[in-house]
Coordinates of C-alpha atoms in Angstrom, one line a residue:
X1 CA 152.8 38.7 15.6
X2 CA 149.3 37.2 14.9
X3 CA 147.9 40.6 13.9
X4 CA 150.5 41.2 11.4
X5 CA 149.8 37.6 9.9
X6 CA 146.2 38.3 9.9
X7 CA 146.7 41.4 8.0
X8 CA 149.0 40.1 5.3
X9 CA 146.7 36.9 4.9
X10 CA 143.6 39.4 4.3
X11 CA 145.7 41.4 1.8
X12 CA 146.5 38.2 -0.1
X13 CA 143.0 37.1 0.1
X14 CA 141.7 40.5 -1.3
X15 CA 144.1 40.1 -4.2
X16 CA 143.2 36.6 -4.9
X17 CA 139.5 37.5 -4.8
X18 CA 139.9 40.5 -7.1
X19 CA 141.7 38.3 -9.6
X20 CA 138.9 35.7 -9.3
X21 CA 136.2 38.3 -10.1
X22 CA 138.3 39.5 -13.2
X23 CA 139.1 36.1 -14.3
X24 CA 135.4 35.1 -13.9
X25 CA 134.3 38.0 -15.9
X26 CA 136.6 37.2 -18.9
X27 CA 135.6 34.9 -21.7
X28 CA 137.6 31.9 -22.5
X29 CA 138.5 31.6 -26.3
X30 CA 135.8 29.1 -27.0
X31 CA 133.2 31.4 -25.2
X32 CA 134.4 34.5 -27.0
X33 CA 134.1 32.6 -30.5
X34 CA 130.6 31.6 -29.3
X35 CA 129.6 35.0 -28.6
X36 CA 131.2 36.5 -31.7
X37 CA 129.1 33.9 -33.7
X38 CA 125.8 35.2 -32.2
X39 CA 126.7 38.8 -32.9
X40 CA 127.5 37.7 -36.6
X41 CA 124.3 35.8 -36.6
X42 CA 122.1 38.9 -35.6
X43 CA 124.1 41.0 -38.0
X44 CA 123.2 38.5 -40.7
X45 CA 119.5 38.4 -39.8
X46 CA 119.3 42.3 -39.9
X47 CA 121.1 42.4 -43.2
X48 CA 118.7 39.8 -44.7
X49 CA 115.8 41.8 -43.5
X50 CA 117.3 45.0 -44.8
X51 CA 117.9 43.3 -48.3
X52 CA 114.4 42.0 -48.5
X53 CA 112.6 45.3 -47.7
X54 CA 115.0 47.2 -49.7
X55 CA 114.4 45.1 -52.8
X56 CA 110.5 45.1 -52.1
X57 CA 110.8 49.2 -51.9
X58 CA 112.7 49.2 -55.2
X59 CA 110.0 47.0 -56.8
X60 CA 107.2 49.2 -55.5
X61 CA 109.0 52.3 -56.4
X62 CA 109.4 51.2 -60.0
X63 CA 105.7 50.0 -60.2
X64 CA 104.6 53.5 -58.8
X65 CA 106.5 55.4 -61.1
X66 CA 105.6 53.3 -64.1
X67 CA 101.8 53.5 -63.3
X68 CA 102.3 57.3 -62.9
X69 CA 104.1 57.7 -66.3
X70 CA 101.4 55.6 -68.1
X71 CA 98.6 57.7 -66.8
X72 CA 100.4 60.9 -67.8
X73 CA 101.1 59.4 -71.3
X74 CA 97.5 58.4 -71.8
X75 CA 96.0 61.7 -70.7
X76 CA 98.6 63.6 -72.8
X77 CA 97.8 61.5 -76.0
X78 CA 94.0 61.7 -75.5
X79 CA 94.2 65.5 -75.1
X80 CA 96.1 65.9 -78.1
X81 CA 93.8 63.7 -80.1
X82 CA 90.8 65.7 -78.8
X83 CA 92.6 68.9 -79.5
X84 CA 93.5 67.9 -83.2
X85 CA 89.9 67.0 -83.9
X86 CA 88.4 70.4 -82.6
X87 CA 91.3 72.5 -84.1
X88 CA 90.7 71.0 -87.6
X89 CA 87.1 71.3 -86.9
X90 CA 87.4 75.1 -86.2
X91 CA 89.6 75.3 -89.6
X92 CA 86.7 73.4 -91.5
X93 CA 83.9 75.5 -90.0
X94 CA 85.9 79.0 -90.7
X95 CA 86.6 77.9 -94.2
X96 CA 82.9 76.9 -95.2
X97 CA 81.5 79.9 -93.4
X98 CA 84.1 82.4 -95.1
X99 CA 83.2 80.8 -98.5
X100 CA 79.6 81.0 -97.7
X101 CA 79.8 84.7 -96.7
X102 CA 81.8 85.5 -99.7
X103 CA 79.2 83.9 -102.0
X104 CA 76.4 85.7 -100.1
X105 CA 78.3 89.1 -100.2
X106 CA 78.7 88.6 -104.0
X107 CA 75.1 87.9 -104.4
X108 CA 73.7 90.5 -101.9
X109 CA 76.4 93.1 -101.1
X110 CA 75.1 95.8 -103.4
X111 CA 71.6 95.6 -101.9
X112 CA 71.3 98.2 -99.1
X113 CA 68.8 95.9 -97.3
X114 CA 71.3 93.0 -96.9
X115 CA 74.2 95.1 -95.5
X116 CA 73.3 94.7 -91.9
X117 CA 72.2 91.1 -92.4
X118 CA 75.6 90.4 -94.0
X119 CA 77.5 92.3 -91.3
X120 CA 75.7 90.3 -88.5
X121 CA 76.4 86.9 -90.2
X122 CA 80.0 87.8 -90.7
X123 CA 80.3 88.7 -86.8
X124 CA 78.8 85.4 -85.8
X125 CA 81.0 83.3 -88.1
X126 CA 84.2 85.2 -87.3
X127 CA 86.2 83.0 -84.7
X128 CA 87.9 86.1 -83.5
X129 CA 85.0 88.5 -83.0
X130 CA 84.3 88.7 -79.2
X131 CA 80.9 87.5 -78.3
X132 CA 80.2 86.0 -81.5
X133 CA 78.8 82.2 -81.7
X134 CA 82.1 81.0 -83.6
X135 CA 84.3 82.9 -81.1
X136 CA 82.4 81.1 -78.2
X137 CA 83.4 77.9 -79.8
X138 CA 86.9 79.0 -80.4
X139 CA 87.5 80.0 -76.7
X140 CA 85.9 77.0 -75.5
X141 CA 88.3 74.7 -77.2
X142 CA 91.4 76.9 -76.7
X143 CA 93.5 75.6 -74.0
X144 CA 95.2 78.8 -73.5
X145 CA 92.1 80.8 -72.9
X146 CA 91.8 81.2 -68.9
X147 CA 88.8 79.3 -67.4
X148 CA 87.7 77.6 -70.8
X149 CA 86.8 73.9 -70.9
X150 CA 90.0 73.0 -72.5
X151 CA 92.1 75.2 -70.1
X152 CA 90.5 73.6 -67.2
X153 CA 91.4 70.1 -68.5
X154 CA 94.9 71.1 -69.4
X155 CA 95.4 72.6 -66.0
X156 CA 94.3 69.5 -64.2
X157 CA 96.4 67.1 -66.2
X158 CA 99.4 69.2 -65.9
X159 CA 101.8 67.8 -63.1
X160 CA 103.5 71.0 -62.7
X161 CA 100.4 73.1 -62.0
X162 CA 100.2 73.6 -58.5
X163 CA 97.1 72.1 -56.8
X164 CA 95.9 70.2 -59.8
X165 CA 94.7 66.8 -59.7
X166 CA 97.9 65.4 -61.6
X167 CA 100.1 67.6 -59.3
X168 CA 98.7 65.9 -56.2
X169 CA 99.2 62.5 -57.7
X170 CA 102.7 63.4 -58.8
X171 CA 103.5 64.6 -55.2
X172 CA 102.2 61.6 -53.6
X173 CA 104.3 59.4 -55.6
X174 CA 107.6 61.5 -55.5
X175 CA 110.0 60.1 -52.9
X176 CA 111.7 63.4 -52.8
X177 CA 108.8 65.5 -51.9
X178 CA 108.9 66.1 -48.1
X179 CA 106.1 64.4 -46.3
X180 CA 104.5 62.9 -49.3
X181 CA 103.5 59.1 -49.2
X182 CA 106.4 57.8 -51.1
X183 CA 108.9 60.0 -49.2
X184 CA 107.6 58.5 -45.9
X185 CA 108.0 55.0 -47.3
X186 CA 111.3 55.8 -48.6
X187 CA 112.6 57.0 -45.3
X188 CA 111.0 54.0 -43.4
X189 CA 113.2 51.6 -44.9
X190 CA 116.2 53.8 -45.0
X191 CA 118.8 52.5 -42.4
X192 CA 120.5 56.1 -42.3
X193 CA 117.4 58.2 -41.7
X194 CA 117.4 59.1 -38.1
X195 CA 114.5 57.6 -36.2
X196 CA 113.2 55.4 -39.0
X197 CA 112.1 51.8 -38.7
X198 CA 115.1 50.4 -40.4
X199 CA 117.3 52.6 -38.6
X200 CA 116.3 51.3 -35.2
X201 CA 116.7 47.8 -36.3
X202 CA 120.3 48.5 -37.4
X203 CA 121.1 50.0 -34.3
X204 CA 119.7 47.3 -32.0
X205 CA 121.7 44.8 -34.2
X206 CA 124.8 46.6 -33.8
X207 CA 127.1 45.6 -31.0
X208 CA 129.0 48.8 -31.2
X209 CA 126.0 51.0 -30.9
X210 CA 126.0 52.2 -27.2
X211 CA 123.0 50.9 -25.2
X212 CA 121.7 48.7 -28.0
X213 CA 120.7 45.1 -27.2
X214 CA 123.7 43.7 -29.0
X215 CA 126.0 46.2 -27.3
X216 CA 124.5 45.2 -23.8
X217 CA 125.3 41.5 -24.8
X218 CA 128.8 42.3 -25.9
X219 CA 129.5 44.0 -22.6
X220 CA 128.1 41.3 -20.4
X221 CA 124.8 43.0 -19.4
X222 CA 122.7 40.4 -21.1
X223 CA 122.9 36.7 -21.2
X224 CA 123.0 34.8 -24.6
X225 CA 119.5 33.6 -23.9
X226 CA 118.0 37.0 -23.0
X227 CA 119.7 38.6 -25.7
X228 CA 118.5 36.0 -28.1
X229 CA 115.1 36.3 -26.9
X230 CA 115.1 40.1 -27.1
X231 CA 116.6 40.2 -30.6
X232 CA 114.0 37.7 -31.9
X233 CA 111.2 39.9 -30.7
X234 CA 112.7 43.1 -31.9
X235 CA 113.4 41.7 -35.5
X236 CA 110.0 39.9 -35.8
X237 CA 108.1 43.1 -34.6
X238 CA 110.5 45.2 -36.8
X239 CA 109.6 43.0 -39.9
X240 CA 105.9 43.3 -39.2
X241 CA 105.9 47.0 -38.6
X242 CA 108.1 47.4 -42.0
X243 CA 105.5 45.4 -44.1
X244 CA 102.7 47.3 -42.3
X245 CA 104.2 50.7 -43.2
X246 CA 104.8 49.5 -46.8
X247 CA 101.2 48.1 -47.3
X248 CA 99.7 51.3 -45.7
X249 CA 101.9 53.5 -48.1
X250 CA 101.0 51.3 -51.2
X251 CA 97.3 51.3 -50.4
X252 CA 97.4 55.1 -50.1
X253 CA 99.1 55.6 -53.3
X254 CA 96.6 53.3 -55.1
X255 CA 93.8 55.1 -53.7
X256 CA 95.3 58.4 -54.9
X257 CA 95.9 57.0 -58.4
X258 CA 92.1 55.5 -58.4
X259 CA 90.9 58.9 -57.6
X260 CA 93.2 60.5 -60.0
X261 CA 92.0 58.2 -62.9
X262 CA 88.3 58.6 -62.1
X263 CA 88.4 62.4 -61.6
X264 CA 90.5 63.2 -64.7
X265 CA 88.7 60.5 -67.1
X266 CA 85.5 62.1 -65.8
X267 CA 86.8 65.6 -66.8
X268 CA 88.1 64.4 -70.0
X269 CA 84.7 63.1 -71.0
X270 CA 82.9 66.2 -69.6
X271 CA 85.3 68.3 -71.6
X272 CA 84.5 66.5 -74.8
X273 CA 80.8 66.9 -74.1
X274 CA 81.4 70.6 -73.5
X275 CA 83.1 70.9 -76.8
X276 CA 80.4 69.0 -78.7
X277 CA 77.6 71.0 -77.0
X278 CA 79.2 74.5 -77.6
X279 CA 79.8 73.6 -81.2
X280 CA 76.1 72.5 -81.6
X281 CA 74.9 75.7 -79.9
X282 CA 77.3 77.9 -82.0
X283 CA 76.2 76.3 -85.3
X284 CA 72.7 76.5 -84.3
X285 CA 73.0 80.3 -83.7
X286 CA 74.8 80.8 -87.1
X287 CA 72.6 78.6 -89.2
X288 CA 69.4 80.3 -87.6
X289 CA 70.6 83.7 -88.6
X290 CA 71.6 82.3 -92.0
X291 CA 68.1 81.0 -92.5
X292 CA 66.4 84.1 -91.1
X293 CA 68.4 86.5 -93.5
X294 CA 69.0 84.3 -96.5
X295 CA 66.5 81.8 -96.5
X296 CA 68.2 78.5 -96.0
X297 CA 70.8 76.6 -93.8
X298 CA 74.2 75.0 -94.8
X299 CA 75.0 71.5 -94.5
X300 CA 77.8 71.1 -91.9
X301 CA 79.7 67.7 -91.3
X302 CA 79.4 66.5 -87.7
X303 CA 82.5 65.7 -85.6
X304 CA 83.0 62.7 -83.4
X305 CA 85.0 62.7 -80.1
X306 CA 85.4 59.2 -78.5
X307 CA 88.1 57.5 -76.4
X308 CA 88.8 53.7 -76.7
X309 CA 87.6 51.9 -73.5
X310 CA 90.4 49.4 -74.1
X311 CA 93.8 51.1 -74.7
X312 CA 97.2 50.1 -75.9
X313 CA 100.2 52.1 -75.1
X314 CA 103.5 51.1 -76.7
X315 CA 106.8 52.8 -75.6
X316 CA 104.7 55.6 -73.9
X317 CA 102.7 56.1 -77.1
X318 CA 99.0 55.7 -77.2
X319 CA 98.0 53.6 -80.2
X320 CA 94.9 54.3 -82.1
X321 CA 93.4 51.3 -84.1
X322 CA 90.7 51.6 -86.8
X323 CA 89.2 48.7 -85.1
X324 CA 89.3 49.3 -81.2
X325 CA 90.8 46.5 -78.9
X326 CA 88.3 44.1 -77.4
X327 CA 88.4 41.8 -74.6
X328 CA 87.5 38.2 -75.0
X329 CA 87.5 35.7 -72.0
X330 CA 90.0 38.0 -70.2
X331 CA 92.3 38.4 -73.1
X332 CA 92.7 41.6 -75.2
X333 CA 92.7 41.3 -79.0
X334 CA 93.9 43.9 -81.4
X335 CA 93.9 44.4 -85.3
X336 CA 96.5 41.9 -86.6
X337 CA 98.1 44.0 -89.3
X338 CA 98.4 47.1 -87.4
X339 CA 100.0 45.5 -84.1
X340 CA 102.6 43.5 -86.2
X341 CA 103.7 46.5 -88.2
X342 CA 103.9 48.6 -85.0
X343 CA 106.3 46.0 -83.5
X344 CA 108.3 46.0 -86.6
X345 CA 107.2 42.3 -87.9
X346 CA 106.7 41.6 -91.6
X347 CA 103.4 39.6 -92.3
X348 CA 102.4 37.2 -94.9
X349 CA 98.7 36.5 -95.3
X350 CA 97.5 33.1 -96.6
X351 CA 93.7 33.8 -97.8
X352 CA 93.2 30.1 -98.6
X353 CA 93.9 28.9 -95.2
X354 CA 92.9 32.1 -93.4
X355 CA 96.4 32.1 -91.7
X356 CA 99.0 34.7 -91.2
X357 CA 102.9 34.3 -90.7
X358 CA 104.8 37.0 -88.9
X359 CA 108.5 37.5 -88.9
X360 CA 110.8 39.5 -86.9
X361 CA 114.7 38.8 -86.7
X362 CA 114.8 35.1 -85.8
X363 CA 111.2 35.1 -84.6
X364 CA 108.5 33.5 -86.6
X365 CA 104.8 33.4 -85.5
X366 CA 102.2 31.4 -87.3
X367 CA 98.4 31.9 -86.5
X368 CA 95.2 30.6 -88.1
X369 CA 91.9 32.3 -87.7
X370 CA 89.8 30.2 -85.1
X371 CA 92.8 28.0 -84.1
X372 CA 93.8 27.7 -80.4
X373 CA 97.2 26.8 -81.5
X374 CA 99.8 28.8 -82.8
X375 CA 103.4 28.0 -84.0
X376 CA 106.4 29.8 -82.5
X377 CA 109.5 29.1 -84.2
X378 CA 108.0 25.8 -85.2
X379 CA 106.9 24.9 -81.6
X380 CA 103.2 24.5 -80.9
X381 CA 101.7 27.2 -78.5
X382 CA 98.3 26.8 -76.8
X383 CA 96.4 30.1 -76.8
X384 CA 93.7 31.0 -74.3
X385 CA 91.6 32.6 -77.2
X386 CA 92.4 32.1 -80.9
X387 CA 92.9 35.0 -83.7
X388 CA 89.3 35.6 -84.8
X389 CA 87.2 37.9 -87.0
X390 CA 85.4 40.9 -85.4
X391 CA 83.6 43.4 -87.5
X392 CA 85.5 41.9 -90.5
X393 CA 88.8 42.6 -88.8
X394 CA 91.3 40.0 -88.0
X395 CA 92.0 40.3 -84.2
X396 CA 95.0 38.6 -82.6
X397 CA 95.7 38.2 -78.8
X398 CA 98.2 41.0 -78.0
X399 CA 100.1 39.5 -75.2
X400 CA 101.1 36.5 -77.1
X401 CA 102.1 38.4 -80.1
X402 CA 104.0 41.0 -78.3
X403 CA 105.9 38.6 -75.9
X404 CA 106.7 36.4 -78.8
X405 CA 108.5 39.3 -80.5
X406 CA 110.5 40.1 -77.5
X407 CA 108.4 43.0 -75.9
X408 CA 107.4 43.1 -72.3
X409 CA 103.5 43.3 -71.6
X410 CA 101.8 44.5 -68.7
X411 CA 98.1 45.1 -68.0
X412 CA 96.9 48.2 -66.1
X413 CA 93.6 47.4 -64.9
X414 CA 92.8 50.8 -63.5
X415 CA 93.1 52.5 -66.9
X416 CA 92.0 49.5 -68.9
X417 CA 95.5 49.5 -70.9
X418 CA 97.7 47.0 -72.4
X419 CA 101.2 48.4 -71.7
X420 CA 103.9 47.2 -74.2
X421 CA 107.6 48.0 -73.8
X422 CA 109.9 46.9 -76.8
X423 CA 113.0 48.7 -75.3

């Protein structure tokens, strides 16, 4: 009897203890709500971190893309400017030497002693005669002639030419080019890219992701205090790692851009010098032959190839001013009439007061030479530098003018370019 009673008692106690364990492990409604609040809190912290670094990435990508496009536009425009100068010069030289040959042939063509001399002169002035002096100049300035100076510059500035300087820069900034700097940066902040920093933070913050910190907390494997401490460490370290990865990527891209600018600007200048040097050597050969055979030289007009140290890029088009831009006290000034006309404003010049009124739509700007105050729609604006005369040209502060007329203005210090967007 006692044995049976004891067995029954133990069985009841066992059931009671089992229920106690189960009830002890379950959360009361208030405790459940508190746990859910912490899960929501961590999810919110992760979401804010994701938003911050995603927005920073988008801003960085826009900057990187803009800077790439600016440089490409500058190089393309300067190459075209240089090509136009030398192409026009080749035509000029070909025409004057052809006219000269015709004149000499008319004068000496019937004399046997001059036949070989005329033939030699004709060969040297022919831009299509292989090994002639003018041919040498022609091939040097020909961008399609393999290994010529112009071909080399054209190749290095071509982002589609594999292994070129511009191709390397383009690859570095391309978020879709596997293993590029921008590609790695893109994946770092991508929460859906397996093993990325952001992917890891998303999973740790996800209470439904097996074995994550928040999953362990949700299933009772971590106390609230331990889970909070661990998540604080994870998110804080994660933010530091994301910022470090971002800074490393942007520093690398900036270094690549600086190297690209230095390399291609140096090559541009070297190409221009090669054009001028080859021209000089070709002319010396031709004119020496003319002097030797016919007693005198021709007068030939010189050419100048130069690039503005301070540039203005408006809607991806490089603007050439008769008076190049200047920097005064950190402010870029450009010729008044040209900038107003390019930006679509009409101007009225007051000679007596040395002032100008420019109008575009509802915007009206009034400037006076030497006055640090300007009027914008009747409101007085303090200028860092006034409009002023420079080499007899009226120069105005380009940022104030452009922004007053509704344009966006940025300064690209690496290329020394004022970048204006009217669209």
